[in-house]
Amino acid sequence: MTSSKNITAAQDIGDQGGTKTMAGMRADYNAHAHPVSGVQGGNDSVLSDPPDQSQ
């Protein structure tokens, strides 16, 4: 499907196999973090803060 306008879905959007949904992928993305190199210890964080995506 190709559209030059905004598209709004009334419900969640899933892939053809039905195993992944947009909401599920968004939750996975928002929960992920990355290792941070060069951490010195003490109060430093070994993982990055997760992204702040609400949509």
Tab-separated table of N, CA and C in Angstrom:
chain	number	residue	atom	x	y	z
A	1	MET	N	0.842	-1.168	0.000
A	1	MET	CA	0.000	0.000	0.000
A	1	MET	C	0.888	1.231	0.000
A	2	THR	N	0.568	2.187	-0.808
A	2	THR	CA	1.277	3.459	-0.859
A	2	THR	C	0.264	4.577	-0.642
A	3	SER	N	0.620	5.530	0.200
A	3	SER	CA	-0.291	6.635	0.471
A	3	SER	C	0.503	7.927	0.597
A	4	SER	N	-0.041	8.990	0.082
A	4	SER	CA	0.590	10.294	0.247
A	4	SER	C	-0.036	11.060	1.408
A	5	LYS	N	-0.961	10.427	2.117
A	5	LYS	CA	-1.664	11.029	3.255
A	5	LYS	C	-1.309	10.277	4.539
A	6	ASN	N	-1.646	10.855	5.692
A	6	ASN	CA	-1.478	10.168	6.966
A	6	ASN	C	-2.425	8.975	7.034
A	7	ILE	N	-1.975	7.894	7.679
A	7	ILE	CA	-2.796	6.704	7.846
A	7	ILE	C	-2.983	6.468	9.342
A	8	THR	N	-4.206	6.239	9.770
A	8	THR	CA	-4.508	5.944	11.166
A	8	THR	C	-5.142	4.563	11.240
A	9	ALA	N	-4.628	3.729	12.138
A	9	ALA	CA	-5.184	2.385	12.324
A	9	ALA	C	-6.086	2.390	13.559
A	10	ALA	N	-7.236	1.761	13.442
A	10	ALA	CA	-8.172	1.680	14.559
A	10	ALA	C	-7.694	0.691	15.614
A	11	GLN	N	-6.837	-0.282	15.213
A	11	GLN	CA	-6.298	-1.267	16.135
A	11	GLN	C	-4.806	-1.408	15.878
A	12	ASP	N	-4.165	-2.331	16.599
A	12	ASP	CA	-2.735	-2.551	16.425
A	12	ASP	C	-2.467	-3.132	15.039
A	13	ILE	N	-1.269	-2.895	14.517
A	13	ILE	CA	-0.873	-3.390	13.203
A	13	ILE	C	0.092	-4.544	13.405
A	14	GLY	N	-0.170	-5.689	12.752
A	14	GLY	CA	0.694	-6.859	12.885
A	14	GLY	C	1.315	-7.233	11.557
A	15	ASP	N	2.401	-8.013	11.613
A	15	ASP	CA	3.020	-8.491	10.380
A	15	ASP	C	2.182	-9.639	9.795
A	16	GLN	N	2.546	-10.112	8.609
A	16	GLN	CA	1.755	-11.144	7.937
A	16	GLN	C	1.647	-12.413	8.770
A	17	GLY	N	2.704	-12.794	9.466
A	17	GLY	CA	2.676	-14.001	10.273
A	17	GLY	C	1.948	-13.817	11.594
A	18	GLY	N	1.684	-12.565	11.948
A	18	GLY	CA	0.986	-12.278	13.185
A	18	GLY	C	1.842	-12.400	14.431
A	19	THR	N	3.164	-12.536	14.258
A	19	THR	CA	4.033	-12.732	15.426
A	19	THR	C	4.519	-11.426	16.030
A	20	LYS	N	4.545	-10.359	15.251
A	20	LYS	CA	5.015	-9.067	15.756
A	20	LYS	C	3.985	-7.992	15.467
A	21	THR	N	3.758	-7.136	16.452
A	21	THR	CA	2.855	-6.011	16.263
A	21	THR	C	3.642	-4.724	16.451
A	22	MET	N	3.110	-3.639	15.978
A	22	MET	CA	3.775	-2.346	16.164
A	22	MET	C	3.909	-2.033	17.649
A	23	ALA	N	2.862	-2.294	18.429
A	23	ALA	CA	2.917	-2.031	19.867
A	23	ALA	C	3.969	-2.901	20.538
A	24	GLY	N	4.066	-4.170	20.124
A	24	GLY	CA	5.069	-5.067	20.691
A	24	GLY	C	6.485	-4.634	20.355
A	25	MET	N	6.706	-4.237	19.098
A	25	MET	CA	8.036	-3.774	18.697
A	25	MET	C	8.392	-2.475	19.405
A	26	ARG	N	7.401	-1.591	19.600
A	26	ARG	CA	7.643	-0.331	20.308
A	26	ARG	C	8.044	-0.613	21.759
A	27	ALA	N	7.369	-1.556	22.406
A	27	ALA	CA	7.698	-1.911	23.791
A	27	ALA	C	9.108	-2.484	23.885
A	28	ASP	N	9.482	-3.361	22.927
A	28	ASP	CA	10.845	-3.914	22.907
A	28	ASP	C	11.872	-2.802	22.722
A	29	TYR	N	11.610	-1.899	21.784
A	29	TYR	CA	12.542	-0.796	21.523
A	29	TYR	C	12.694	0.096	22.752
A	30	ASN	N	11.583	0.445	23.377
A	30	ASN	CA	11.635	1.332	24.535
A	30	ASN	C	12.346	0.696	25.723
A	31	ALA	N	12.362	-0.627	25.800
A	31	ALA	CA	12.978	-1.322	26.937
A	31	ALA	C	14.461	-1.608	26.727
A	32	HIS	N	14.980	-1.418	25.514
A	32	HIS	CA	16.366	-1.818	25.268
A	32	HIS	C	17.368	-0.768	25.754
A	33	ALA	N	18.573	-1.225	26.020
A	33	ALA	CA	19.680	-0.352	26.419
A	33	ALA	C	20.957	-0.902	25.780
A	34	HIS	N	21.986	-0.088	25.720
A	34	HIS	CA	23.249	-0.485	25.116
A	34	HIS	C	24.373	-0.400	26.142
A	35	PRO	N	25.350	-1.321	26.051
A	35	PRO	CA	26.516	-1.203	26.924
A	35	PRO	C	27.251	0.116	26.642
A	36	VAL	N	27.807	0.717	27.678
A	36	VAL	CA	28.547	1.963	27.542
A	36	VAL	C	30.021	1.667	27.811
A	37	SER	N	30.877	1.999	26.838
A	37	SER	CA	32.311	1.744	27.022
A	37	SER	C	32.936	2.823	27.889
A	38	GLY	N	34.009	2.487	28.554
A	38	GLY	CA	34.764	3.461	29.337
A	38	GLY	C	34.150	3.785	30.683
A	39	VAL	N	33.288	2.920	31.204
A	39	VAL	CA	32.670	3.175	32.508
A	39	VAL	C	33.744	3.040	33.584
A	40	GLN	N	33.808	4.014	34.476
A	40	GLN	CA	34.846	4.057	35.487
A	40	GLN	C	34.467	3.351	36.787
A	41	GLY	N	33.198	3.134	37.017
A	41	GLY	CA	32.767	2.527	38.276
A	41	GLY	C	32.094	3.562	39.156
A	42	GLY	N	31.922	3.248	40.409
A	42	GLY	CA	31.245	4.178	41.308
A	42	GLY	C	29.787	4.305	40.937
A	43	ASN	N	29.344	5.517	40.672
A	43	ASN	CA	27.943	5.754	40.322
A	43	ASN	C	27.692	5.726	38.816
A	44	ASP	N	28.723	5.428	38.008
A	44	ASP	CA	28.548	5.378	36.557
A	44	ASP	C	27.641	4.215	36.170
A	45	SER	N	26.896	4.369	35.087
A	45	SER	CA	26.003	3.322	34.600
A	45	SER	C	26.687	2.513	33.517
A	46	VAL	N	26.552	1.198	33.587
A	46	VAL	CA	27.149	0.323	32.584
A	46	VAL	C	26.275	0.259	31.339
A	47	LEU	N	24.981	0.563	31.477
A	47	LEU	CA	24.059	0.550	30.351
A	47	LEU	C	23.513	1.933	30.107
A	48	SER	N	23.199	2.201	28.841
A	48	SER	CA	22.599	3.489	28.502
A	48	SER	C	21.174	3.543	29.035
A	49	ASP	N	20.628	4.742	29.150
A	49	ASP	CA	19.223	4.882	29.483
A	49	ASP	C	18.411	4.425	28.272
A	50	PRO	N	17.254	3.797	28.487
A	50	PRO	CA	16.430	3.416	27.334
A	50	PRO	C	15.893	4.654	26.636
A	51	PRO	N	15.564	4.544	25.355
A	51	PRO	CA	15.005	5.681	24.638
A	51	PRO	C	13.659	6.058	25.240
A	52	ASP	N	13.246	7.291	25.023
A	52	ASP	CA	11.972	7.769	25.554
A	52	ASP	C	11.012	7.957	24.397
A	53	GLN	N	10.425	6.850	23.905
A	53	GLN	CA	9.513	6.901	22.784
A	53	GLN	C	8.107	6.596	23.268
A	54	SER	N	7.203	7.509	23.077
A	54	SER	CA	5.816	7.253	23.481
A	54	SER	C	4.945	6.854	22.296
A	55	GLN	N	5.456	7.015	21.094
A	55	GLN	CA	4.670	6.647	19.906
A	55	GLN	C	5.481	5.774	19.006
